Coordinates of N, CA and C in Angstrom, one line a residue:
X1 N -25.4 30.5 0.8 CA -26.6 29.8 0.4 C -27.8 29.9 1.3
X2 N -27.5 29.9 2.7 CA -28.8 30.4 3.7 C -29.1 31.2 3.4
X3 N -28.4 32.7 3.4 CA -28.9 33.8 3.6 C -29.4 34.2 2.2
X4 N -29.3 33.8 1.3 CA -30.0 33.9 -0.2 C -30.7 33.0 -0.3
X5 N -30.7 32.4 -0.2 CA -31.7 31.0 -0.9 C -32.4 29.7 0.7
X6 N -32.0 30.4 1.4 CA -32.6 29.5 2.7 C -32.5 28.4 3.0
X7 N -31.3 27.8 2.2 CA -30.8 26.3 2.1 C -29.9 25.8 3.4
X8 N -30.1 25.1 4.5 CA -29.8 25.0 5.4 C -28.2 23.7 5.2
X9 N -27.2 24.4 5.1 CA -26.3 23.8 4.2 C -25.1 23.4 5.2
X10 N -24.3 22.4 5.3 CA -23.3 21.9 6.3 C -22.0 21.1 5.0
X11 N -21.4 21.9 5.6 CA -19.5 21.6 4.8 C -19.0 21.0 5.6
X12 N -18.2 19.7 4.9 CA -17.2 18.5 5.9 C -16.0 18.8 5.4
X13 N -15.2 18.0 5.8 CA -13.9 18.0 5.7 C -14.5 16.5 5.5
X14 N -13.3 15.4 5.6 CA -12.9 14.1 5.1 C -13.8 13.2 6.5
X15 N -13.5 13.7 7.7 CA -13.9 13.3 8.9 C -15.3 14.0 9.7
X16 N -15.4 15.1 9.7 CA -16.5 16.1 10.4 C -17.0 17.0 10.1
X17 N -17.9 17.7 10.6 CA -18.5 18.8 9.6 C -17.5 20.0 10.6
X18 N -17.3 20.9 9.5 CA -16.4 22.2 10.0 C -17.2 23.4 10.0
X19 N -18.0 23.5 9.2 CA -19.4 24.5 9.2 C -20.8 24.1 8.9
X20 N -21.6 25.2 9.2 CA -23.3 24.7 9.0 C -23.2 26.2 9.0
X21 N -24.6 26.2 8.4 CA -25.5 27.2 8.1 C -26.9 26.7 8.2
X22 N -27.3 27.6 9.3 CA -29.3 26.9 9.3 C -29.4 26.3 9.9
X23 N -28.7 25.7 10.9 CA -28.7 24.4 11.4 C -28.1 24.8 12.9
X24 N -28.7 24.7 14.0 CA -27.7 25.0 15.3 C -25.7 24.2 15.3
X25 N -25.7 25.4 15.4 CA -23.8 24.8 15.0 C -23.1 24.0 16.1
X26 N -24.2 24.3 17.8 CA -23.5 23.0 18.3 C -23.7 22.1 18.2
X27 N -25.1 21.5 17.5 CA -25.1 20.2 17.5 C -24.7 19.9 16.1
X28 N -24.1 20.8 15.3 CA -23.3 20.2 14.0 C -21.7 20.0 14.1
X29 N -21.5 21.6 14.5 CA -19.9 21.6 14.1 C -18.7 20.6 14.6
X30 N -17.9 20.1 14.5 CA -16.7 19.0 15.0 C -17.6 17.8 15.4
X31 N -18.6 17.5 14.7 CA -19.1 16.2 15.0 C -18.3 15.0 14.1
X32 N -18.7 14.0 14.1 CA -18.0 13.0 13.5 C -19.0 12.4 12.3
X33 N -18.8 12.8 11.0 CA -19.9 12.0 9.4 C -19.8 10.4 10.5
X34 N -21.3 10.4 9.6 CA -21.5 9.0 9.7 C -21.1 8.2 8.2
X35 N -20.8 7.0 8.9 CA -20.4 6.0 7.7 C -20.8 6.0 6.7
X36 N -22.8 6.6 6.4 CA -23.3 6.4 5.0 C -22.7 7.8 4.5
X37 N -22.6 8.5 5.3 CA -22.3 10.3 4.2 C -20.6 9.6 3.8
X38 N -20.0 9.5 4.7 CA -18.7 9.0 4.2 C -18.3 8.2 2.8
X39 N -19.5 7.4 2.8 CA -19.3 6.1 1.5 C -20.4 7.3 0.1
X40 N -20.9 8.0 0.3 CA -21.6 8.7 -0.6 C -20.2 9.9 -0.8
X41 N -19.0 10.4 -0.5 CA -17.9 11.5 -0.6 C -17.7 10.3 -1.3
X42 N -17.2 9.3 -0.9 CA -16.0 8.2 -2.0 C -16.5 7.8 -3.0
X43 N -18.2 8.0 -3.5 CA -18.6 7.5 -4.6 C -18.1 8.7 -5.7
X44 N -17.6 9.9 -5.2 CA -17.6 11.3 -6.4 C -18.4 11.6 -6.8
X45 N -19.7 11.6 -6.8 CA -20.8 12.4 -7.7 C -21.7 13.0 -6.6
X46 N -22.5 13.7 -7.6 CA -23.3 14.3 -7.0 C -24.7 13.8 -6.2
X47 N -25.3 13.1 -5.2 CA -26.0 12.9 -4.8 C -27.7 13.6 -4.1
X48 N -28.5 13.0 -4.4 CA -30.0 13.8 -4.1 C -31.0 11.9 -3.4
X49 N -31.5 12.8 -2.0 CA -32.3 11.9 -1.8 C -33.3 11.0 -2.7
X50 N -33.9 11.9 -3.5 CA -35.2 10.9 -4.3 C -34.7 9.9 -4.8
X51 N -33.2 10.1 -5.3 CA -32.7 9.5 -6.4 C -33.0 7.9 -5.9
X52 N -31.9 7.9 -5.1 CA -31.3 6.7 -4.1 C -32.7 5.8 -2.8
X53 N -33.7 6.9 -2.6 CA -34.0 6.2 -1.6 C -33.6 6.4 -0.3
X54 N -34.0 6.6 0.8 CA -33.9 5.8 2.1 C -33.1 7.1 2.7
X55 N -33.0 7.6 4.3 CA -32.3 8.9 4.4 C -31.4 8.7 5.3
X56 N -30.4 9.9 4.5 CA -28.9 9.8 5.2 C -29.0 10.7 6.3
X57 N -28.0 11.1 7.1 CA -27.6 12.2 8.2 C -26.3 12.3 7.7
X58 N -25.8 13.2 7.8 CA -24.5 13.9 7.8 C -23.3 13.7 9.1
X59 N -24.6 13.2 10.4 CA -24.1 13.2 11.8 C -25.1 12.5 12.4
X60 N -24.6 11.5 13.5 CA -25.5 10.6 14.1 C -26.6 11.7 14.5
X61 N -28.0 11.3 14.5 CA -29.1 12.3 15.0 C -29.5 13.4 14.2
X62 N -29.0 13.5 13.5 CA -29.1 14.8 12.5 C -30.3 14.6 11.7
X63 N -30.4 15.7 10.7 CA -31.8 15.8 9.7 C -31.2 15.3 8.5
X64 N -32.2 14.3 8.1 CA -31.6 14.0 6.4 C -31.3 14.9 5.6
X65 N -30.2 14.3 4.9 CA -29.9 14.8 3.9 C -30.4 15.0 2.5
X66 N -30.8 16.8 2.1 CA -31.5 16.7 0.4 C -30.3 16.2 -0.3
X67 N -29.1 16.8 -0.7 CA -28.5 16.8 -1.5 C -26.8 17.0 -0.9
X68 N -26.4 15.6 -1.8 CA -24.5 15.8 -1.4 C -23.7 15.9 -2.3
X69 N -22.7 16.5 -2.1 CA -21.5 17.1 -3.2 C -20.0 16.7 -2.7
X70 N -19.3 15.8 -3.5 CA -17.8 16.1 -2.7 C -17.3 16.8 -3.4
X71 N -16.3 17.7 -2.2 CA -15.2 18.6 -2.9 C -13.8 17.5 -3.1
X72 N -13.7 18.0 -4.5 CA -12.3 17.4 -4.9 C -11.6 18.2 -5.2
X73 N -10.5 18.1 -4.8 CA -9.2 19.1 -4.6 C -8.2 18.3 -5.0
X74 N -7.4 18.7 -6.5 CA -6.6 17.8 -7.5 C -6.4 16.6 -7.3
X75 N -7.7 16.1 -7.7 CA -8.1 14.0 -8.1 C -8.2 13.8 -6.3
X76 N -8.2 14.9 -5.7 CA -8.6 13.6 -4.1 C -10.0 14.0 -3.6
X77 N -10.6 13.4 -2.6 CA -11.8 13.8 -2.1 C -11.3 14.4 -1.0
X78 N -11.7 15.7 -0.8 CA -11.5 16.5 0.4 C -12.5 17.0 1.6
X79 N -13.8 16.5 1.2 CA -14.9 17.2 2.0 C -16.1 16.8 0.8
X80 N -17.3 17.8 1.5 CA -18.5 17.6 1.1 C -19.3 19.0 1.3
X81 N -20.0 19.2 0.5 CA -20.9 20.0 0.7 C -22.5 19.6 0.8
X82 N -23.3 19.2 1.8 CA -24.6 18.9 1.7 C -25.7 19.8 2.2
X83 N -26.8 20.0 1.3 CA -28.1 21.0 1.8 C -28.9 19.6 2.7
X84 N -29.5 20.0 4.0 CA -30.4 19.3 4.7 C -31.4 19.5 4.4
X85 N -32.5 18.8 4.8 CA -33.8 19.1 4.6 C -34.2 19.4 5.8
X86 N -35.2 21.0 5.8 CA -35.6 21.5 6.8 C -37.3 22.0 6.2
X87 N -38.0 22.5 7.4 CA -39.1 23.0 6.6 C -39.1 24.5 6.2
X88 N -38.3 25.4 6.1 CA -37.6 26.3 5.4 C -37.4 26.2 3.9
X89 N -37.1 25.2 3.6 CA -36.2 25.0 2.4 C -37.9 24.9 1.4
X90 N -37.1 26.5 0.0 CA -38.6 26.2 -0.9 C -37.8 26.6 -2.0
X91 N -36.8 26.1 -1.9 CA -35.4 25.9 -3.8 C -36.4 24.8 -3.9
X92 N -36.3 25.0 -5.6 CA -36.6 23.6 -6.6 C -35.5 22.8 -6.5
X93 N -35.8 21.2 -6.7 CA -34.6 20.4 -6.7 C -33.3 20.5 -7.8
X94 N -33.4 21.0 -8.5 CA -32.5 21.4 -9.5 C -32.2 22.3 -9.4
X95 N -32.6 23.7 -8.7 CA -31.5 24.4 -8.5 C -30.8 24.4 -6.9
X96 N -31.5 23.5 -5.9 CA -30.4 23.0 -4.7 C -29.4 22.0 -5.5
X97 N -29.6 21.3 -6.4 CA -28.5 20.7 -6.4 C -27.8 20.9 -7.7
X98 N -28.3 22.3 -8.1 CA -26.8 22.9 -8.9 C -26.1 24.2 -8.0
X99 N -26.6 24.7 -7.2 CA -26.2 25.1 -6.2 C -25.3 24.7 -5.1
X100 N -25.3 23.4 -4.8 CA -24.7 22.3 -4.1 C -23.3 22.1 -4.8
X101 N -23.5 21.9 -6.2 CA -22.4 21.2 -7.2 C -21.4 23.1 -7.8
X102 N -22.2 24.1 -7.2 CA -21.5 25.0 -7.4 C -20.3 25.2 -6.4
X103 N -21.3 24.9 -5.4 CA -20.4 25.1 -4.0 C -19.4 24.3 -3.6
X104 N -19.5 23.2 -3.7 CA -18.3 22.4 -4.2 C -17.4 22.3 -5.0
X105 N -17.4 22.9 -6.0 CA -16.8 23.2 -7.4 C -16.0 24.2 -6.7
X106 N -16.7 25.4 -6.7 CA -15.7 26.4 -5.7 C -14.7 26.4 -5.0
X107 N -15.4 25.5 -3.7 CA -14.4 25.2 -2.5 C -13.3 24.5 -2.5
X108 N -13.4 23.8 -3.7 CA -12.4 22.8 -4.5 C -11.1 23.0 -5.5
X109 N -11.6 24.5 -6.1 CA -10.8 25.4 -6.7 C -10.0 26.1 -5.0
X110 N -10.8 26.3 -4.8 CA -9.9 27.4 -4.0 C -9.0 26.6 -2.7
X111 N -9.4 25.2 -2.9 CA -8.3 25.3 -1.7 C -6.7 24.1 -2.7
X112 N -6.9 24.5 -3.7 CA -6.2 24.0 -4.5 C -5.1 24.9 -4.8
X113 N -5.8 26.4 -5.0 CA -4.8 27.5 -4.5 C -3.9 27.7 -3.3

């Protein structure tokens, strides 16, 4: 999703982010979700800043969040997929966040295999 579309994108697990894209990976990777990204994975749906208001981080100090996605992996929550907002980013909001809900769809198949 970076390297096509320039979406500066970070994948969690249940606890931390395990990858980024776009984003310096030390100050992402094995960090610890903060509590609001955590309760937006247990809602299940798809999430976008405008909607809701007010901005999230993915990681204490971090850049808000455009758009969040949990991966579900047979009926459980497994992770997340979220695009950040950077000044990079020139996707329309509807295709970051069908691109979001792809990539979570994906990662959710596959680790079900």
């Amino acid at each position: 999703l970076h390297k096509t579309c320039s979406l500066s994108v970070v994948i969690c697990d249940r606890d931390a982010v395990i990858a980024c894209a776009g984003l310096p990976k030390r100050e992402y990777t094995d960090r610890k979700l903060t509590p609001e990204a955590e309760d937006l994975m247990e809602a299940r749906q798809l999430w976008l800043s405008d909607d809701r208001g007010g901005e999230v981080s993915v990681i204490e100090g971090g850049l808000p969040v455009s758009c969040l996605m949990p991966i579900i992996t047979e009926g459980d929550v497994t992770g997340c997929v979220a695009s950040v907002k950077t000044d990079d980013t020139a996707v329309p909001r509807e295709l970051e966040a069908k691109l979001i809900q792809t990539a979570a769809g994906f990662l959710g198949k596959q680790l079900e295999n």
